[in-house]
Each structure stands twice: as structure tokens, then as C-alpha cells.
Amino acid sequence: MTDSFDRGLALIQKLGGLERPAVLDLFASIGEPGFGERCVGFIYGEVYHREGLSLPERQLVTVGALTALGYASSQLRFHANAALNVGCTRRQVTEAITCAGEISGSPADEVVQELATRDSGSRGLSPVERETVAVAACVALGSASSRLETHLHALLAIGGTRKQIVETLLHLAFYVGFPAALNAMAVAGDVFGGE
């Protein structure tokens, strides 16, 4: 195994709290275990370790994007619980789901109800975290350019950084798809150019 896979496997085990991540079994079930290992190595062993977003921040943007997609409930459950496993509070995760659901029209009430059973602190989203989640939701929608631009400007105005935005967009490419991430990069480039 490669260093990236070993590091990715350790991280996904931490996120999910399981020795054998289900994602590896999914790839194996279609006869592509090697592809699954490469995905775990690249996404969880490399992308997740890039500077610019902390692990809890990465989980919050992932939760926001998966909520906005509206069709990834299994992955949303995994990442909502993973957010709690890496230090996010239940309130932060619930607020991320609510924020993204309001933007996308895809509420995830069943996941919010399931989170009620997890004991966690009471700290909610900071203004920067809330805007970052809103950006993630807009990226997931893929066609919300004007709303994305508004949230990017708002994020920068309250102390968010270009690096934070770039890492959010790169991170989300693996959750919402490359075309949606490329569209968002074009909007971000315009916002950055206007500063």
C-alpha cells in the first residue's frame, strides 16, 4: 500500500469510526478494489491533508454540499457523524444542514433527527463557517452562480480568505462533481479579480 492510501485509510477510519470503510467494499463489489484504494488514497490521504481548511471545516462544507445535492443521504449521514467524530458540535452540523437546505430547497430533516441522539457541545456555526457552508451549497447546485458570487463576497467581507475558498472548491470537486467545481472556480476567479 502507498503512503497516501495508508494515511487516507487512517483518516476515513477516524471519520467513520469503523475498521473497514464501507466505501472500499462498494468498489470491491463491482470488481474494482484497486480503484477504491486509489480514491481513498487521493481524496482522504492527500486532498483532506491540504492546508487551508481544518478537518472540522472540511466536514462542515462536505455536509453542506451533500445536503444541497438532496440525493446523497447515506453519504450525508456518514459525513454528519464524521463531523461530530472530529470535533464539530451537533449544533454546528445541524445548522450546516439547515443553512444548505434553505439555499437548495433540499431539507435533510431525517438526518437532523438522527443527530439528536448524539451528545455534543452547544457551539453553533461562526459567521465564517456559515458563509463557507453557504458557498458549499451553491457549489453543489452547480447553477447558482449569482448566489455563489454573493456568498463569496460576503465570506471575504467577514474575514474568510482566498485560500479557504480555493480549498473549499477543490475539496468539493470530489463530492459534487468536476463540472460544478469548475463552474464555481470561474465565479471565484471573477470575484478575486474584482478585489
mmCIF file of N, CA and C in Angstrom, residues 85-160:
data_model
loop_
_atom_site.group_PDB
_atom_site.id
_atom_site.type_symbol
_atom_site.label_atom_id
_atom_site.label_comp_id
_atom_site.label_asym_id
_atom_site.label_seq_id
_atom_site.Cartn_x
_atom_site.Cartn_y
_atom_site.Cartn_z
ATOM 1 N N ASN A 85 -17.391 13.270 14.972
ATOM 2 C CA ASN A 85 -16.224 12.482 15.388
ATOM 3 C C ASN A 85 -14.929 13.282 15.381
ATOM 4 N N VAL A 86 -14.896 14.401 14.620
ATOM 5 C CA VAL A 86 -13.665 15.194 14.565
ATOM 6 C C VAL A 86 -13.801 16.540 15.275
ATOM 7 N N GLY A 87 -14.831 16.685 16.105
ATOM 8 C CA GLY A 87 -14.901 17.850 16.975
ATOM 9 C C GLY A 87 -15.969 18.880 16.689
ATOM 10 N N CYS A 88 -16.740 18.720 15.635
ATOM 11 C CA CYS A 88 -17.860 19.643 15.416
ATOM 12 C C CYS A 88 -18.947 19.332 16.430
ATOM 13 N N THR A 89 -19.698 20.332 16.795
ATOM 14 C CA THR A 89 -20.814 20.097 17.709
ATOM 15 C C THR A 89 -22.057 19.691 16.916
ATOM 16 N N ARG A 90 -22.978 19.088 17.603
ATOM 17 C CA ARG A 90 -24.253 18.721 16.969
ATOM 18 C C ARG A 90 -24.943 19.967 16.429
ATOM 19 N N ARG A 91 -24.862 21.050 17.164
ATOM 20 C CA ARG A 91 -25.493 22.297 16.718
ATOM 21 C C ARG A 91 -24.844 22.800 15.429
ATOM 22 N N GLN A 92 -23.524 22.739 15.324
ATOM 23 C CA GLN A 92 -22.859 23.172 14.093
ATOM 24 C C GLN A 92 -23.330 22.344 12.897
ATOM 25 N N VAL A 93 -23.378 21.035 13.077
ATOM 26 C CA VAL A 93 -23.771 20.152 11.979
ATOM 27 C C VAL A 93 -25.229 20.402 11.603
ATOM 28 N N THR A 94 -26.073 20.531 12.599
ATOM 29 C CA THR A 94 -27.485 20.802 12.342
ATOM 30 C C THR A 94 -27.665 22.144 11.628
ATOM 31 N N GLU A 95 -26.933 23.159 12.064
ATOM 32 C CA GLU A 95 -27.013 24.466 11.406
ATOM 33 C C GLU A 95 -26.480 24.397 9.972
ATOM 34 N N ALA A 96 -25.435 23.605 9.742
ATOM 35 C CA ALA A 96 -24.910 23.445 8.375
ATOM 36 C C ALA A 96 -25.965 22.808 7.477
ATOM 37 N N ILE A 97 -26.643 21.789 7.981
ATOM 38 C CA ILE A 97 -27.692 21.118 7.205
ATOM 39 C C ILE A 97 -28.847 22.086 6.943
ATOM 40 N N THR A 98 -29.242 22.836 7.948
ATOM 41 C CA THR A 98 -30.340 23.789 7.800
ATOM 42 C C THR A 98 -29.975 24.892 6.810
ATOM 43 N N CYS A 99 -28.783 25.448 6.935
ATOM 44 C CA CYS A 99 -28.328 26.517 6.035
ATOM 45 C C CYS A 99 -28.321 26.030 4.586
ATOM 46 N N ALA A 100 -27.717 24.874 4.346
ATOM 47 C CA ALA A 100 -27.650 24.333 2.983
ATOM 48 C C ALA A 100 -29.036 23.963 2.471
ATOM 49 N N GLY A 101 -29.881 23.449 3.344
ATOM 50 C CA GLY A 101 -31.241 23.096 2.950
ATOM 51 C C GLY A 101 -32.059 24.314 2.555
ATOM 52 N N GLU A 102 -31.852 25.427 3.248
ATOM 53 C CA GLU A 102 -32.569 26.660 2.904
ATOM 54 C C GLU A 102 -32.128 27.182 1.539
ATOM 55 N N ILE A 103 -30.853 27.065 1.242
ATOM 56 C CA ILE A 103 -30.328 27.548 -0.040
ATOM 57 C C ILE A 103 -30.800 26.662 -1.188
ATOM 58 N N SER A 104 -30.773 25.362 -0.960
ATOM 59 C CA SER A 104 -31.045 24.417 -2.044
ATOM 60 C C SER A 104 -32.498 23.957 -2.132
ATOM 61 N N GLY A 105 -33.242 24.136 -1.054
ATOM 62 C CA GLY A 105 -34.594 23.586 -1.025
ATOM 63 C C GLY A 105 -34.603 22.088 -0.788
ATOM 64 N N SER A 106 -33.489 21.560 -0.276
ATOM 65 C CA SER A 106 -33.363 20.122 -0.005
ATOM 66 C C SER A 106 -33.154 19.896 1.486
ATOM 67 N N PRO A 107 -34.202 20.004 2.281
ATOM 68 C CA PRO A 107 -34.023 19.780 3.718
ATOM 69 C C PRO A 107 -33.653 18.329 3.992
ATOM 70 N N ALA A 108 -32.906 18.121 5.030
ATOM 71 C CA ALA A 108 -32.497 16.769 5.411
ATOM 72 C C ALA A 108 -32.949 16.514 6.847
ATOM 73 N N ASP A 109 -34.253 16.664 7.066
ATOM 74 C CA ASP A 109 -34.807 16.564 8.412
ATOM 75 C C ASP A 109 -34.515 15.230 9.084
ATOM 76 N N GLU A 110 -34.521 14.142 8.308
ATOM 77 C CA GLU A 110 -34.285 12.828 8.913
ATOM 78 C C GLU A 110 -32.874 12.725 9.481
ATOM 79 N N VAL A 111 -31.899 13.329 8.838
ATOM 80 C CA VAL A 111 -30.527 13.302 9.348
ATOM 81 C C VAL A 111 -30.430 14.172 10.588
ATOM 82 N N VAL A 112 -31.087 15.322 10.585
ATOM 83 C CA VAL A 112 -31.096 16.192 11.758
ATOM 84 C C VAL A 112 -31.705 15.454 12.946
ATOM 85 N N GLN A 113 -32.798 14.721 12.724
ATOM 86 C CA GLN A 113 -33.426 13.964 13.807
ATOM 87 C C GLN A 113 -32.495 12.875 14.331
ATOM 88 N N GLU A 114 -31.771 12.215 13.432
ATOM 89 C CA GLU A 114 -30.829 11.183 13.861
ATOM 90 C C GLU A 114 -29.696 11.777 14.696
ATOM 91 N N LEU A 115 -29.284 12.986 14.368
ATOM 92 C CA LEU A 115 -28.212 13.630 15.119
ATOM 93 C C LEU A 115 -28.633 13.968 16.540
ATOM 94 N N ALA A 116 -29.922 14.089 16.770
ATOM 95 C CA ALA A 116 -30.420 14.439 18.100
ATOM 96 C C ALA A 116 -30.007 13.409 19.139
ATOM 97 N N THR A 117 -29.683 12.208 18.704
ATOM 98 C CA THR A 117 -29.274 11.164 19.645
ATOM 99 C C THR A 117 -27.799 11.285 20.033
ATOM 100 N N ARG A 118 -27.049 12.086 19.313
ATOM 101 C CA ARG A 118 -25.618 12.259 19.604
ATOM 102 C C ARG A 118 -25.440 13.412 20.578
ATOM 103 N N ASP A 119 -24.723 13.165 21.651
ATOM 104 C CA ASP A 119 -24.442 14.211 22.622
ATOM 105 C C ASP A 119 -23.235 15.003 22.134
ATOM 106 N N SER A 120 -23.378 16.301 22.095
ATOM 107 C CA SER A 120 -22.299 17.142 21.604
ATOM 108 C C SER A 120 -22.459 18.538 22.160
ATOM 109 N N GLY A 121 -21.428 19.343 22.080
ATOM 110 C CA GLY A 121 -21.430 20.698 22.605
ATOM 111 C C GLY A 121 -22.469 21.593 21.965
ATOM 112 N N SER A 122 -22.563 22.817 22.467
ATOM 113 C CA SER A 122 -23.625 23.705 22.017
ATOM 114 C C SER A 122 -23.147 24.818 21.091
ATOM 115 N N ARG A 123 -21.860 24.874 20.763
ATOM 116 C CA ARG A 123 -21.359 25.941 19.892
ATOM 117 C C ARG A 123 -21.935 25.795 18.497
ATOM 118 N N GLY A 124 -22.484 26.891 17.993
ATOM 119 C CA GLY A 124 -23.038 26.894 16.640
ATOM 120 C C GLY A 124 -22.006 27.344 15.627
ATOM 121 N N LEU A 125 -22.441 27.501 14.392
ATOM 122 C CA LEU A 125 -21.555 27.952 13.328
ATOM 123 C C LEU A 125 -21.134 29.392 13.550
ATOM 124 N N SER A 126 -19.879 29.680 13.319
ATOM 125 C CA SER A 126 -19.414 31.062 13.313
ATOM 126 C C SER A 126 -19.908 31.704 12.013
ATOM 127 N N PRO A 127 -19.883 33.017 11.914
ATOM 128 C CA PRO A 127 -20.287 33.649 10.652
ATOM 129 C C PRO A 127 -19.457 33.159 9.448
ATOM 130 N N VAL A 128 -18.161 32.968 9.639
ATOM 131 C CA VAL A 128 -17.317 32.478 8.540
ATOM 132 C C VAL A 128 -17.708 31.046 8.175
ATOM 133 N N GLU A 129 -17.943 30.201 9.168
ATOM 134 C CA GLU A 129 -18.356 28.825 8.882
ATOM 135 C C GLU A 129 -19.707 28.803 8.154
ATOM 136 N N ARG A 130 -20.625 29.661 8.575
ATOM 137 C CA ARG A 130 -21.947 29.704 7.948
ATOM 138 C C ARG A 130 -21.834 30.112 6.474
ATOM 139 N N GLU A 131 -21.036 31.128 6.183
ATOM 140 C CA GLU A 131 -20.865 31.548 4.790
ATOM 141 C C GLU A 131 -20.134 30.481 3.975
ATOM 142 N N THR A 132 -19.189 29.794 4.592
ATOM 143 C CA THR A 132 -18.473 28.728 3.885
ATOM 144 C C THR A 132 -19.430 27.589 3.543
ATOM 145 N N VAL A 133 -20.320 27.248 4.452
ATOM 146 C CA VAL A 133 -21.337 26.231 4.174
ATOM 147 C C VAL A 133 -22.267 26.712 3.067
ATOM 148 N N ALA A 134 -22.626 27.996 3.081
ATOM 149 C CA ALA A 134 -23.487 28.545 2.026
ATOM 150 C C ALA A 134 -22.782 28.455 0.673
ATOM 151 N N VAL A 135 -21.493 28.747 0.650
ATOM 152 C CA VAL A 135 -20.708 28.591 -0.581
ATOM 153 C C VAL A 135 -20.762 27.145 -1.045
ATOM 154 N N ALA A 136 -20.566 26.217 -0.121
ATOM 155 C CA ALA A 136 -20.591 24.789 -0.465
ATOM 156 C C ALA A 136 -21.933 24.392 -1.076
ATOM 157 N N ALA A 137 -23.012 24.884 -0.501
ATOM 158 C CA ALA A 137 -24.347 24.565 -1.030
ATOM 159 C C ALA A 137 -24.511 25.117 -2.441
ATOM 160 N N CYS A 138 -24.054 26.329 -2.663
ATOM 161 C CA CYS A 138 -24.156 26.926 -4.005
ATOM 162 C C CYS A 138 -23.304 26.164 -5.014
ATOM 163 N N VAL A 139 -22.127 25.744 -4.602
ATOM 164 C CA VAL A 139 -21.262 24.954 -5.489
ATOM 165 C C VAL A 139 -21.976 23.665 -5.878
ATOM 166 N N ALA A 140 -22.585 23.005 -4.897
ATOM 167 C CA ALA A 140 -23.279 21.738 -5.162
ATOM 168 C C ALA A 140 -24.411 21.912 -6.158
ATOM 169 N N LEU A 141 -25.075 23.037 -6.118
ATOM 170 C CA LEU A 141 -26.181 23.270 -7.047
ATOM 171 C C LEU A 141 -25.688 23.396 -8.478
ATOM 172 N N GLY A 142 -24.463 23.853 -8.655
ATOM 173 C CA GLY A 142 -23.853 23.889 -9.977
ATOM 174 C C GLY A 142 -24.326 24.990 -10.892
ATOM 175 N N SER A 143 -25.464 25.570 -10.600
ATOM 176 C CA SER A 143 -26.016 26.595 -11.493
ATOM 177 C C SER A 143 -26.495 27.817 -10.714
ATOM 178 N N ALA A 144 -25.949 28.011 -9.539
ATOM 179 C CA ALA A 144 -26.365 29.136 -8.692
ATOM 180 C C ALA A 144 -25.274 30.198 -8.672
ATOM 181 N N SER A 145 -24.795 30.576 -9.848
ATOM 182 C CA SER A 145 -23.644 31.476 -9.947
ATOM 183 C C SER A 145 -23.836 32.805 -9.237
ATOM 184 N N SER A 146 -24.986 33.429 -9.405
ATOM 185 C CA SER A 146 -25.176 34.739 -8.777
ATOM 186 C C SER A 146 -25.242 34.614 -7.255
ATOM 187 N N ARG A 147 -25.878 33.557 -6.764
ATOM 188 C CA ARG A 147 -25.921 33.329 -5.308
ATOM 189 C C ARG A 147 -24.533 32.989 -4.787
ATOM 190 N N LEU A 148 -23.788 32.187 -5.548
ATOM 191 C CA LEU A 148 -22.425 31.850 -5.148
ATOM 192 C C LEU A 148 -21.577 33.112 -5.060
ATOM 193 N N GLU A 149 -21.692 33.965 -6.053
ATOM 194 C CA GLU A 149 -20.923 35.214 -6.050
ATOM 195 C C GLU A 149 -21.255 36.056 -4.814
ATOM 196 N N THR A 150 -22.537 36.142 -4.486
ATOM 197 C CA THR A 150 -22.966 36.893 -3.300
ATOM 198 C C THR A 150 -22.332 36.319 -2.040
ATOM 199 N N HIS A 151 -22.355 35.001 -1.897
ATOM 200 C CA HIS A 151 -21.795 34.376 -0.692
ATOM 201 C C HIS A 151 -20.274 34.452 -0.663
ATOM 202 N N LEU A 152 -19.623 34.402 -1.816
ATOM 203 C CA LEU A 152 -18.163 34.572 -1.842
ATOM 204 C C LEU A 152 -17.777 35.970 -1.378
ATOM 205 N N HIS A 153 -18.471 36.995 -1.884
ATOM 206 C CA HIS A 153 -18.205 38.364 -1.439
ATOM 207 C C HIS A 153 -18.461 38.500 0.059
ATOM 208 N N ALA A 154 -19.556 37.930 0.538
ATOM 209 C CA ALA A 154 -19.882 38.001 1.963
ATOM 210 C C ALA A 154 -18.814 37.310 2.805
ATOM 211 N N LEU A 155 -18.357 36.158 2.355
ATOM 212 C CA LEU A 155 -17.328 35.421 3.087
ATOM 213 C C LEU A 155 -16.043 36.241 3.181
ATOM 214 N N LEU A 156 -15.625 36.812 2.089
ATOM 215 C CA LEU A 156 -14.414 37.641 2.110
ATOM 216 C C LEU A 156 -14.598 38.873 2.993
ATOM 217 N N ALA A 157 -15.790 39.445 2.989
ATOM 218 C CA ALA A 157 -16.055 40.655 3.767
ATOM 219 C C ALA A 157 -16.004 40.418 5.277
ATOM 220 N N ILE A 158 -16.264 39.184 5.709
ATOM 221 C CA ILE A 158 -16.273 38.920 7.154
ATOM 222 C C ILE A 158 -15.017 38.195 7.629
ATOM 223 N N GLY A 159 -14.008 38.131 6.777
ATOM 224 C CA GLY A 159 -12.734 37.560 7.219
ATOM 225 C C GLY A 159 -12.354 36.233 6.605
ATOM 226 N N GLY A 160 -13.191 35.685 5.741
ATOM 227 C CA GLY A 160 -12.795 34.477 5.017
ATOM 228 C C GLY A 160 -11.635 34.807 4.079
#
